[in-house]
Amino acid sequence: MHQIDREEIRKWVTAHMQDLTETLKIICRIPSVAQTEHPDAAPYGEGCKRVLRKMLRMGEEEGFTTRNYEDYVGSISYPGRGSESIGIWCHLDVVEEGKDWDYPPFEPTVKDGYMIARGCQDNKSSAAMGFYVLKYMKEHGITLDHTLELYLGTCEEKGMYDLDYYVAHYDCPTLSLVPDSGFPVCCGERGTFNGELVGEAFVTGDVVDLTCDCGQYTIPDKARAVLRYTRERWEKCRAPGEKVEVSREGDTICIQAGGISSQAANPAKGDSALGRLAGFVCGRKLLEERDLAVFTLAEDICQDYQGTALGVACQDAVSGPMVLSATRLSLREDPDGSRRPVLGFISKFPVSESEKELPDMEQIPCEADTEKEPSLVERARKAAAKRGFLLEVTKFAKANCFDPAHPAVQVLTDCSNRVLGRQDAPFVMSGGTYARKLPRAFAFGTGMPLPPRPAALFRPGHGDYHQPDESIALERIQKALEIYIQGILEIDGLVLGK
């Protein structure tokens, strides 16, 4: 067991926060949205390659061993004396910049105790934090039983294909920690069931265009419908109400709804523009039943975000209820020129639901054999058919769960609670992290309860991860670094392979 001087760790972290902040600024200045189709540099684009190589170069300059796994993943290592290893897994790719920023997205701003830049919270701050965990061990000459490795991925936001490549070609650590959730230990991640609901009936000429796409995993803050102009329809659009704008453009009526974006797995934090648009069109009865069907379905999905509209509502004591969010709306043109409405959704289902699915099924293709598909898909397909829609499954991944009784989970939970002055228990979340792709892995931090952000710092719908003006409190990074240094030292004495 290591002799842990918690006060010395706290002082060291405080003294190094300015340096850590500068390190984070360096990597946040590199736009690194993963390109999964037609990248300008293999495998995921020039930005991802640049930021990965920059961090590996910083590791080399500090005297660490580094390795580049064909630009899919990189690692920075601090050697231990045993054969086992502990991995800290972070990702350097970010979501698209998006629009409506009040601060420069790739020139980091530090203001009122927050850093503001795309990717600063999700997940480059974790990468910088992990780097300083290694620096602490090296500066203090600590001999660990386990080799400590910081892994840096480049495609987490676009499907985690970087991890698919790594796991297929290389060995994984004995235990992997993923700082991409909240504290304490996230011992489970809900399963994923995503799809598109395609209308069996074509829309009529009354529907000119449907547009809503702020990202598959984002509650949309903009949604638009263009309808054919008639005097009666125009009269029904008077006094549209909050966050709905209506204008006449030639022979059409344009209806633009606004909202507040959030991560689609946590829809309560946002305000769906798609739900607002659907409610307006349905409430004003702007279309006949055939054309109204997709709006009615979208409105019903947004009523509770629990999958009731598709017959898949379920819950368990550990995970809570199913989360199902409609995130996209468009028209799909058939070869003959006919157009069908397409409503995209994502869902996160409870961990216990995986026990009812096929035991060897990790992911199913879009066109699955209906005799073998999971019960959730069956139920949703039947419910969609009753409403005149075909279900096309785009992704199905089982939930994952790490044993909450594992000694490492208990030790890290206690460590987190001690530093934060809390009494939290391991939990299950809706988001997906690298932990679902790795053996012997769970998410751990870096989210934590903090005072509200200063009211004048951000507009509504700004400041959180995936939002415009993404930010992170420097206090959060500081406390996370303190927790990770202590936590690594405390679990280092365990036999993690059992």
Short mmCIF file of C-alpha atoms in Angstrom, two decimals:
data_model
loop_
_atom_site.label_atom_id
_atom_site.label_comp_id
_atom_site.label_asym_id
_atom_site.label_seq_id
_atom_site.Cartn_x
_atom_site.Cartn_y
_atom_site.Cartn_z
CA MET A 1 0.00 0.00 0.00
CA HIS A 2 1.17 3.50 -0.81
CA GLN A 3 1.48 6.12 1.88
CA ILE A 4 -0.96 8.74 0.60
CA ASP A 5 -0.50 12.31 1.75
CA ARG A 6 -3.83 13.80 0.69
CA GLU A 7 -2.90 17.32 1.72
CA GLU A 8 0.30 17.17 -0.33
CA ILE A 9 -1.70 15.93 -3.35
CA ARG A 10 -4.15 18.80 -2.94
CA LYS A 11 -1.33 21.35 -2.82
CA TRP A 12 0.41 19.83 -5.86
CA VAL A 13 -2.81 19.90 -7.88
CA THR A 14 -3.48 23.52 -6.93
CA ALA A 15 0.07 24.52 -7.88
CA HIS A 16 -0.21 22.83 -11.31
CA MET A 17 -3.65 24.07 -12.36
CA GLN A 18 -2.28 26.95 -14.39
CA ASP A 19 -0.01 24.59 -16.35
CA LEU A 20 -2.88 22.14 -16.85
CA THR A 21 -5.08 24.95 -18.11
CA GLU A 22 -2.44 25.91 -20.68
CA THR A 23 -2.15 22.26 -21.78
CA LEU A 24 -5.90 22.13 -22.26
CA LYS A 25 -5.86 25.34 -24.28
CA ILE A 26 -3.27 23.87 -26.64
CA ILE A 27 -5.37 20.83 -27.56
CA CYS A 28 -8.66 22.79 -27.64
CA ARG A 29 -7.20 25.07 -30.33
CA ILE A 30 -7.10 22.10 -32.72
CA PRO A 31 -10.52 21.47 -34.36
CA SER A 32 -10.88 17.70 -34.21
CA VAL A 33 -14.28 16.60 -35.47
CA ALA A 34 -13.92 12.98 -36.59
CA GLN A 35 -14.50 12.43 -40.29
CA THR A 36 -15.89 8.93 -40.82
CA GLU A 37 -16.67 9.44 -44.50
CA HIS A 38 -14.04 10.69 -46.94
CA PRO A 39 -11.52 11.90 -44.31
CA ASP A 40 -8.86 14.33 -45.50
CA ALA A 41 -6.30 12.21 -43.60
CA ALA A 42 -6.64 8.60 -42.47
CA PRO A 43 -8.35 7.39 -40.45
CA TYR A 44 -10.57 10.24 -39.16
CA GLY A 45 -9.25 13.44 -40.63
CA GLU A 46 -6.41 15.89 -40.25
CA GLY A 47 -7.74 17.50 -37.08
CA CYS A 48 -7.95 14.22 -35.16
CA LYS A 49 -4.50 13.19 -36.37
CA ARG A 50 -3.01 16.55 -35.36
CA VAL A 51 -4.43 16.62 -31.84
CA LEU A 52 -3.46 13.00 -31.18
CA ARG A 53 0.11 13.52 -32.34
CA LYS A 54 0.33 16.77 -30.39
CA MET A 55 -0.55 15.02 -27.14
CA LEU A 56 1.84 12.15 -27.85
CA ARG A 57 4.58 14.68 -28.51
CA MET A 58 3.85 16.38 -25.18
CA GLY A 59 4.14 12.97 -23.52
CA GLU A 60 7.52 12.33 -25.15
CA GLU A 61 8.76 15.75 -24.05
CA GLU A 62 7.93 14.80 -20.45
CA GLY A 63 9.92 11.58 -20.76
CA PHE A 64 6.99 9.16 -20.99
CA THR A 65 6.74 6.18 -23.30
CA THR A 66 4.24 6.82 -26.09
CA ARG A 67 2.71 4.73 -28.84
CA ASN A 68 0.61 5.63 -31.85
CA TYR A 69 -1.80 2.89 -32.94
CA GLU A 70 -2.08 3.91 -36.60
CA ASP A 71 -3.70 7.24 -35.63
CA TYR A 72 -6.81 5.47 -34.32
CA VAL A 73 -5.67 5.60 -30.69
CA GLY A 74 -2.54 6.74 -28.87
CA SER A 75 -1.12 5.96 -25.45
CA ILE A 76 1.18 7.66 -22.93
CA SER A 77 2.57 5.26 -20.34
CA TYR A 78 4.16 5.32 -16.88
CA PRO A 79 5.72 1.91 -16.19
CA GLY A 80 4.86 -0.29 -13.20
CA ARG A 81 6.71 -3.26 -11.80
CA GLY A 82 3.96 -5.83 -12.34
CA SER A 83 2.35 -7.42 -15.38
CA GLU A 84 -1.04 -5.77 -14.88
CA SER A 85 -2.04 -2.32 -16.09
CA ILE A 86 -4.57 0.43 -15.42
CA GLY A 87 -5.85 2.40 -18.40
CA ILE A 88 -7.41 5.87 -18.36
CA TRP A 89 -9.39 6.23 -21.61
CA CYS A 90 -10.22 9.68 -23.03
CA HIS A 91 -11.17 10.93 -26.48
CA LEU A 92 -9.75 13.89 -28.37
CA ASP A 93 -12.41 14.15 -31.06
CA VAL A 94 -15.28 16.60 -30.55
CA VAL A 95 -18.78 17.14 -31.87
CA GLU A 96 -19.36 19.57 -34.72
CA GLU A 97 -18.81 23.23 -33.90
CA GLY A 98 -22.40 24.18 -34.62
CA LYS A 99 -23.65 27.75 -34.78
CA ASP A 100 -24.70 30.60 -32.51
CA TRP A 101 -21.55 30.81 -30.37
CA ASP A 102 -20.92 33.91 -28.28
CA TYR A 103 -17.28 32.92 -27.69
CA PRO A 104 -14.74 31.65 -30.23
CA PRO A 105 -15.12 27.85 -30.35
CA PHE A 106 -11.47 27.05 -31.05
CA GLU A 107 -9.71 29.88 -29.26
CA PRO A 108 -10.24 28.97 -25.59
CA THR A 109 -11.60 31.64 -23.28
CA VAL A 110 -11.12 31.55 -19.49
CA LYS A 111 -13.73 33.63 -17.69
CA ASP A 112 -15.28 33.55 -14.22
CA GLY A 113 -13.60 30.25 -13.40
CA TYR A 114 -14.69 28.50 -16.61
CA MET A 115 -12.91 27.50 -19.79
CA ILE A 116 -15.02 27.91 -22.91
CA ALA A 117 -14.17 26.03 -26.13
CA ARG A 118 -15.53 23.19 -28.20
CA GLY A 119 -14.42 19.94 -26.61
CA CYS A 120 -13.08 21.48 -23.39
CA GLN A 121 -15.59 19.50 -21.32
CA ASP A 122 -16.22 16.57 -23.66
CA ASN A 123 -13.57 15.21 -23.42
CA LYS A 124 -10.27 17.07 -23.77
CA SER A 125 -10.25 18.21 -20.14
CA SER A 126 -10.20 14.54 -19.12
CA ALA A 127 -7.24 13.93 -21.41
CA ALA A 128 -5.35 16.85 -19.87
CA MET A 129 -6.33 15.68 -16.39
CA GLY A 130 -5.10 12.14 -17.12
CA PHE A 131 -1.82 13.52 -18.42
CA TYR A 132 -1.23 15.29 -15.10
CA VAL A 133 -1.99 12.11 -13.18
CA LEU A 134 1.00 10.57 -14.97
CA LYS A 135 3.06 13.70 -14.31
CA TYR A 136 2.35 13.46 -10.59
CA MET A 137 3.53 9.84 -10.46
CA LYS A 138 6.69 10.64 -12.40
CA GLU A 139 7.60 13.82 -10.47
CA HIS A 140 7.27 11.96 -7.17
CA GLY A 141 9.14 8.88 -8.36
CA ILE A 142 6.30 6.60 -7.28
CA THR A 143 6.75 2.91 -8.04
CA LEU A 144 3.38 1.49 -9.02
CA ASP A 145 2.47 -2.18 -9.10
CA HIS A 146 0.49 -1.53 -12.29
CA THR A 147 1.63 0.20 -15.44
CA LEU A 148 -0.45 3.35 -15.76
CA GLU A 149 -1.51 4.20 -19.31
CA LEU A 150 -3.38 7.19 -20.70
CA TYR A 151 -5.22 6.19 -23.88
CA LEU A 152 -6.39 8.83 -26.36
CA GLY A 153 -9.09 8.00 -28.89
CA THR A 154 -10.14 9.90 -32.01
CA CYS A 155 -13.66 8.75 -32.97
CA GLU A 156 -15.76 8.50 -29.83
CA GLU A 157 -18.40 10.97 -30.98
CA LYS A 158 -18.98 9.24 -34.34
CA GLY A 159 -19.45 5.61 -33.34
CA MET A 160 -16.33 4.59 -31.38
CA TYR A 161 -14.85 2.90 -34.42
CA ASP A 162 -11.42 3.79 -33.06
CA LEU A 163 -12.06 1.42 -30.15
CA ASP A 164 -13.35 -1.29 -32.48
CA TYR A 165 -10.02 -1.10 -34.29
CA TYR A 166 -7.92 -1.07 -31.13
CA VAL A 167 -9.71 -3.97 -29.42
CA ALA A 168 -9.47 -6.07 -32.59
CA HIS A 169 -5.71 -5.59 -32.90
CA TYR A 170 -4.22 -4.92 -29.47
CA ASP A 171 -4.37 -6.04 -25.84
CA CYS A 172 -6.49 -4.07 -23.39
CA PRO A 173 -5.50 -3.02 -19.85
CA THR A 174 -6.31 -5.17 -16.85
CA LEU A 175 -8.72 -2.46 -15.70
CA SER A 176 -9.91 0.56 -17.67
CA LEU A 177 -11.32 3.80 -16.25
CA VAL A 178 -13.22 6.20 -18.51
CA PRO A 179 -13.51 9.81 -17.23
CA ASP A 180 -16.54 10.64 -19.38
CA SER A 181 -19.46 10.50 -16.94
CA GLY A 182 -20.05 11.71 -13.40
CA PHE A 183 -18.53 10.73 -10.08
CA PRO A 184 -18.49 8.31 -8.38
CA VAL A 185 -18.39 5.04 -10.41
CA CYS A 186 -20.79 4.56 -13.30
CA CYS A 187 -21.10 0.77 -13.10
CA GLY A 188 -23.50 0.46 -16.02
CA GLU A 189 -24.59 2.07 -19.26
CA ARG A 190 -28.01 1.59 -20.74
CA GLY A 191 -28.41 -0.20 -24.03
CA THR A 192 -28.88 1.68 -27.29
CA PHE A 193 -31.74 1.23 -29.73
CA ASN A 194 -31.83 3.77 -32.55
CA GLY A 195 -33.93 3.82 -35.68
CA GLU A 196 -35.89 5.64 -38.33
CA LEU A 197 -39.66 5.55 -38.71
CA VAL A 198 -40.53 5.75 -42.39
CA GLY A 199 -44.07 6.53 -43.47
CA GLU A 200 -45.75 3.82 -45.51
CA ALA A 201 -47.88 6.51 -47.18
CA PHE A 202 -46.43 9.28 -49.33
CA VAL A 203 -47.00 12.87 -48.32
CA THR A 204 -49.19 15.03 -50.51
CA GLY A 205 -48.27 18.28 -52.16
CA ASP A 206 -49.41 20.11 -49.04
CA VAL A 207 -46.06 19.18 -47.45
CA VAL A 208 -43.30 20.95 -49.37
CA ASP A 209 -40.35 20.31 -47.04
CA LEU A 210 -39.48 19.01 -43.57
CA THR A 211 -36.12 19.83 -41.98
CA CYS A 212 -34.84 18.96 -38.52
CA ASP A 213 -31.29 17.71 -38.04
CA CYS A 214 -29.13 19.09 -35.23
CA GLY A 215 -27.31 15.76 -34.87
CA GLN A 216 -28.56 12.26 -34.19
CA TYR A 217 -27.80 12.45 -30.47
CA THR A 218 -29.00 16.02 -29.86
CA ILE A 219 -32.39 17.34 -28.81
CA PRO A 220 -32.94 19.79 -31.69
CA ASP A 221 -33.14 23.52 -31.13
CA LYS A 222 -34.39 24.17 -34.68
CA ALA A 223 -37.11 22.47 -36.73
CA ARG A 224 -38.81 23.63 -39.91
CA ALA A 225 -41.85 22.70 -41.96
CA VAL A 226 -42.78 24.27 -45.30
CA LEU A 227 -46.41 23.80 -46.27
CA ARG A 228 -48.41 24.76 -49.35
CA TYR A 229 -50.12 28.12 -48.95
CA THR A 230 -53.88 28.30 -48.69
CA ARG A 231 -55.83 31.16 -47.20
CA GLU A 232 -57.44 28.84 -44.62
CA ARG A 233 -54.07 27.42 -43.57
CA TRP A 234 -52.57 30.89 -43.32
CA GLU A 235 -55.44 32.05 -41.10
CA LYS A 236 -54.83 29.11 -38.76
CA CYS A 237 -51.21 30.19 -38.33
CA ARG A 238 -51.99 33.54 -36.76
CA ALA A 239 -50.41 34.33 -33.34
CA PRO A 240 -48.06 31.34 -33.48
CA GLY A 241 -46.89 31.66 -29.88
CA GLU A 242 -43.58 31.22 -28.08
CA LYS A 243 -40.55 30.12 -30.12
CA VAL A 244 -42.58 29.59 -33.31
CA GLU A 245 -42.19 31.88 -36.31
CA VAL A 246 -44.46 31.73 -39.35
CA SER A 247 -43.83 33.50 -42.66
CA ARG A 248 -45.28 33.39 -46.13
CA GLU A 249 -42.77 32.72 -48.90
CA GLY A 250 -44.49 32.84 -52.30
CA ASP A 251 -46.86 29.90 -52.53
CA THR A 252 -45.64 28.39 -49.27
CA ILE A 253 -45.93 28.88 -45.54
CA CYS A 254 -42.70 28.43 -43.57
CA ILE A 255 -43.02 27.37 -39.93
CA GLN A 256 -39.82 27.63 -37.90
CA ALA A 257 -39.76 26.31 -34.32
CA GLY A 258 -36.99 26.95 -31.79
CA GLY A 259 -35.92 25.19 -28.63
CA ILE A 260 -32.95 24.42 -26.41
CA SER A 261 -30.48 21.74 -27.40
CA SER A 262 -29.29 19.04 -25.02
CA GLN A 263 -27.89 15.55 -25.17
CA ALA A 264 -30.71 13.35 -26.49
CA ALA A 265 -30.17 10.81 -23.70
CA ASN A 266 -31.14 13.56 -21.24
CA PRO A 267 -34.06 15.30 -22.97
CA ALA A 268 -35.35 16.94 -19.80
CA LYS A 269 -32.38 19.33 -19.94
CA GLY A 270 -33.48 20.63 -23.32
CA ASP A 271 -36.58 21.92 -25.08
CA SER A 272 -37.31 20.08 -28.31
CA ALA A 273 -37.96 22.29 -31.31
CA LEU A 274 -39.26 19.18 -33.08
CA GLY A 275 -41.83 18.58 -30.36
CA ARG A 276 -42.83 22.25 -30.49
CA LEU A 277 -43.19 22.16 -34.29
CA ALA A 278 -45.26 18.97 -34.14
CA GLY A 279 -47.47 20.42 -31.43
CA PHE A 280 -48.08 23.56 -33.50
CA VAL A 281 -48.96 21.70 -36.71
CA CYS A 282 -51.20 19.23 -34.87
CA GLY A 283 -52.80 21.78 -32.57
CA ARG A 284 -53.71 24.11 -35.44
CA LYS A 285 -54.86 21.17 -37.62
CA LEU A 286 -52.85 22.46 -40.54
CA LEU A 287 -52.86 19.17 -42.46
CA GLU A 288 -55.14 16.27 -43.28
CA GLU A 289 -54.71 12.97 -41.43
CA ARG A 290 -52.33 11.38 -43.97
CA ASP A 291 -49.84 14.24 -43.81
CA LEU A 292 -50.42 14.85 -40.13
CA ALA A 293 -49.37 11.31 -39.09
CA VAL A 294 -45.65 12.01 -38.72
CA PHE A 295 -46.31 15.14 -36.65
CA THR A 296 -48.72 13.25 -34.40
CA LEU A 297 -46.14 10.52 -33.87
CA ALA A 298 -43.39 13.05 -33.12
CA GLU A 299 -45.63 14.88 -30.67
CA ASP A 300 -46.53 11.64 -28.89
CA ILE A 301 -42.87 10.61 -28.58
CA CYS A 302 -42.05 14.00 -27.07
CA GLN A 303 -44.88 13.76 -24.55
CA ASP A 304 -42.96 11.55 -22.11
CA TYR A 305 -39.64 10.58 -23.76
CA GLN A 306 -40.10 7.05 -22.34
CA GLY A 307 -41.03 5.14 -25.50
CA THR A 308 -44.74 4.88 -24.72
CA ALA A 309 -45.68 5.89 -28.27
CA LEU A 310 -43.69 2.93 -29.64
CA GLY A 311 -44.78 0.41 -27.03
CA VAL A 312 -41.33 0.03 -25.49
CA ALA A 313 -41.70 1.87 -22.16
CA CYS A 314 -39.90 -0.08 -19.43
CA GLN A 315 -37.80 0.55 -16.33
CA ASP A 316 -35.87 -1.07 -13.52
CA ALA A 317 -34.76 0.00 -10.06
CA VAL A 318 -31.12 0.49 -11.06
CA SER A 319 -31.55 2.31 -14.37
CA GLY A 320 -34.88 4.07 -14.06
CA PRO A 321 -37.17 4.43 -17.11
CA MET A 322 -36.41 4.01 -20.78
CA VAL A 323 -35.36 7.21 -22.57
CA LEU A 324 -36.51 7.63 -26.18
CA SER A 325 -36.10 10.92 -28.05
CA ALA A 326 -37.10 11.99 -31.54
CA THR A 327 -34.19 13.93 -32.98
CA ARG A 328 -34.56 14.13 -36.78
CA LEU A 329 -37.29 14.80 -39.34
CA SER A 330 -36.97 14.81 -43.11
CA LEU A 331 -38.54 13.72 -46.40
CA ARG A 332 -37.11 10.74 -48.31
CA GLU A 333 -37.63 10.73 -52.07
CA ASP A 334 -38.34 7.41 -53.78
CA PRO A 335 -37.05 6.69 -57.31
CA ASP A 336 -40.45 7.64 -58.76
CA GLY A 337 -40.31 11.04 -57.09
CA SER A 338 -42.78 10.21 -54.33
CA ARG A 339 -41.80 11.43 -50.87
CA ARG A 340 -42.12 9.72 -47.50
CA PRO A 341 -41.71 11.30 -44.05
CA VAL A 342 -38.80 9.97 -41.97
CA LEU A 343 -38.65 10.46 -38.20
CA GLY A 344 -35.34 9.53 -36.54
CA PHE A 345 -35.04 8.56 -32.89
CA ILE A 346 -32.50 7.37 -30.35
CA SER A 347 -33.21 5.44 -27.19
CA LYS A 348 -31.43 4.22 -24.07
CA PHE A 349 -32.98 1.19 -22.41
CA PRO A 350 -32.50 -0.17 -18.87
CA VAL A 351 -29.70 -2.64 -18.19
CA SER A 352 -32.16 -5.35 -17.10
CA GLU A 353 -33.79 -5.27 -20.53
CA SER A 354 -30.62 -6.75 -22.03
CA GLU A 355 -31.26 -9.94 -20.08
CA LYS A 356 -34.41 -10.44 -22.20
CA GLU A 357 -32.52 -10.03 -25.45
CA LEU A 358 -30.38 -12.50 -27.33
CA PRO A 359 -27.38 -13.28 -25.07
CA ASP A 360 -24.79 -13.12 -27.85
CA MET A 361 -26.16 -10.04 -29.59
CA GLU A 362 -23.93 -6.98 -29.36
CA GLN A 363 -25.26 -5.12 -32.37
CA ILE A 364 -27.71 -5.93 -35.16
CA PRO A 365 -27.65 -4.62 -38.72
CA CYS A 366 -30.33 -2.37 -40.14
CA GLU A 367 -32.16 -5.17 -41.96
CA ALA A 368 -32.39 -7.76 -39.19
CA ASP A 369 -34.06 -11.17 -39.39
CA THR A 370 -37.32 -10.50 -37.56
CA GLU A 371 -37.26 -14.03 -36.11
CA LYS A 372 -34.05 -13.19 -34.27
CA GLU A 373 -34.39 -9.54 -33.44
CA PRO A 374 -34.64 -8.31 -29.85
CA SER A 375 -38.05 -7.98 -28.22
CA LEU A 376 -37.71 -4.20 -27.98
CA VAL A 377 -37.41 -4.02 -31.75
CA GLU A 378 -40.36 -6.37 -32.24
CA ARG A 379 -42.58 -4.28 -30.00
CA ALA A 380 -41.55 -1.02 -31.65
CA ARG A 381 -42.03 -2.48 -35.12
CA LYS A 382 -45.59 -3.58 -34.30
CA ALA A 383 -46.49 -0.25 -32.70
CA ALA A 384 -45.06 1.68 -35.67
CA ALA A 385 -46.98 -0.48 -38.15
CA LYS A 386 -50.27 0.32 -36.39
CA ARG A 387 -49.55 4.00 -37.01
CA GLY A 388 -48.60 3.49 -40.66
CA PHE A 389 -44.81 3.52 -40.31
CA LEU A 390 -42.02 1.09 -41.12
CA LEU A 391 -39.16 0.74 -38.62
CA GLU A 392 -35.60 0.72 -39.87
CA VAL A 393 -33.15 -0.12 -37.08
CA THR A 394 -29.91 1.85 -37.38
CA LYS A 395 -28.25 0.62 -34.18
CA PHE A 396 -28.90 -1.86 -31.39
CA ALA A 397 -26.30 -2.40 -28.67
CA LYS A 398 -26.82 -4.25 -25.43
CA ALA A 399 -26.42 -2.52 -22.10
CA ASN A 400 -23.19 -3.12 -20.22
CA CYS A 401 -22.68 -3.50 -16.49
CA PHE A 402 -19.61 -3.80 -14.27
CA ASP A 403 -19.93 -5.61 -10.93
CA PRO A 404 -20.63 -2.86 -8.35
CA ALA A 405 -19.18 -5.15 -5.65
CA HIS A 406 -15.74 -5.23 -7.31
CA PRO A 407 -13.09 -3.92 -4.88
CA ALA A 408 -11.95 -1.23 -7.33
CA VAL A 409 -15.51 0.13 -7.56
CA GLN A 410 -15.79 0.30 -3.79
CA VAL A 411 -12.38 1.96 -3.32
CA LEU A 412 -12.92 4.57 -6.04
CA THR A 413 -16.43 5.34 -4.84
CA ASP A 414 -15.11 5.93 -1.33
CA CYS A 415 -12.28 8.08 -2.68
CA SER A 416 -14.63 10.25 -4.75
CA ASN A 417 -17.06 10.70 -1.87
CA ARG A 418 -14.25 11.62 0.51
CA VAL A 419 -12.86 14.36 -1.76
CA LEU A 420 -16.28 15.74 -2.70
CA GLY A 421 -17.81 15.39 0.76
CA ARG A 422 -20.67 13.24 -0.52
CA GLN A 423 -22.24 9.85 0.06
CA ASP A 424 -23.09 8.78 -3.49
CA ALA A 425 -23.43 5.19 -4.68
CA PRO A 426 -22.37 3.63 -8.00
CA PHE A 427 -24.97 4.36 -10.67
CA VAL A 428 -26.21 3.56 -14.18
CA MET A 429 -26.39 6.26 -16.87
CA SER A 430 -27.98 6.74 -20.27
CA GLY A 431 -24.90 8.03 -22.06
CA GLY A 432 -22.46 5.76 -23.81
CA THR A 433 -18.71 5.80 -23.21
CA TYR A 434 -15.68 3.78 -24.22
CA ALA A 435 -16.51 1.49 -21.28
CA ARG A 436 -19.06 -0.36 -23.41
CA LYS A 437 -16.35 -1.27 -25.93
CA LEU A 438 -13.65 -2.34 -23.49
CA PRO A 439 -13.32 -5.44 -21.32
CA ARG A 440 -13.09 -4.86 -17.54
CA ALA A 441 -14.04 -1.18 -17.79
CA PHE A 442 -16.29 1.39 -16.17
CA ALA A 443 -16.78 5.15 -16.34
CA PHE A 444 -15.47 7.24 -13.45
CA GLY A 445 -15.93 11.02 -13.39
CA THR A 446 -15.38 13.80 -14.05
CA GLY A 447 -18.83 15.31 -13.55
CA MET A 448 -19.78 16.50 -10.06
CA PRO A 449 -22.27 18.81 -8.33
CA LEU A 450 -21.05 22.41 -8.48
CA PRO A 451 -22.67 25.81 -7.90
CA PRO A 452 -24.67 27.10 -10.89
CA ARG A 453 -22.74 28.87 -13.59
CA PRO A 454 -22.83 32.69 -13.34
CA ALA A 455 -26.11 33.79 -14.90
CA ALA A 456 -24.48 36.40 -17.12
CA LEU A 457 -21.91 33.97 -18.55
CA PHE A 458 -24.18 32.04 -20.94
CA ARG A 459 -27.51 32.35 -22.65
CA PRO A 460 -30.10 29.56 -22.15
CA GLY A 461 -29.10 26.50 -24.12
CA HIS A 462 -25.42 27.48 -24.02
CA GLY A 463 -22.44 26.37 -21.95
CA ASP A 464 -22.86 22.63 -21.51
CA TYR A 465 -21.30 19.78 -23.48
CA HIS A 466 -22.51 19.50 -27.11
CA GLN A 467 -24.05 22.98 -26.79
CA PRO A 468 -22.78 26.29 -28.20
CA ASP A 469 -20.20 27.85 -25.84
CA GLU A 470 -19.30 24.47 -24.35
CA SER A 471 -17.54 25.05 -21.05
CA ILE A 472 -16.10 23.40 -17.98
CA ALA A 473 -15.44 24.75 -14.50
CA LEU A 474 -11.74 24.76 -13.66
CA GLU A 475 -12.78 23.70 -10.15
CA ARG A 476 -14.19 20.49 -11.64
CA ILE A 477 -10.89 19.67 -13.36
CA GLN A 478 -8.97 20.42 -10.18
CA LYS A 479 -11.11 18.17 -7.99
CA ALA A 480 -11.14 15.42 -10.62
CA LEU A 481 -7.36 15.42 -10.78
CA GLU A 482 -7.18 15.16 -7.00
CA ILE A 483 -9.62 12.24 -7.02
CA TYR A 484 -7.79 10.42 -9.81
CA ILE A 485 -4.34 10.72 -8.21
CA GLN A 486 -5.63 9.44 -4.89
CA GLY A 487 -7.80 6.80 -6.54
CA ILE A 488 -5.01 5.34 -8.66
CA LEU A 489 -2.72 5.12 -5.64
CA GLU A 490 -5.48 3.41 -3.64
CA ILE A 491 -6.42 0.75 -6.22
CA ASP A 492 -2.81 0.10 -7.20
CA GLY A 493 -2.47 -2.37 -4.32
CA LEU A 494 -5.41 -4.47 -5.54
CA VAL A 495 -5.19 -7.52 -7.77
CA LEU A 496 -7.33 -6.13 -10.54
CA GLY A 497 -7.34 -9.14 -12.85
CA LYS A 498 -9.67 -11.14 -10.62
#
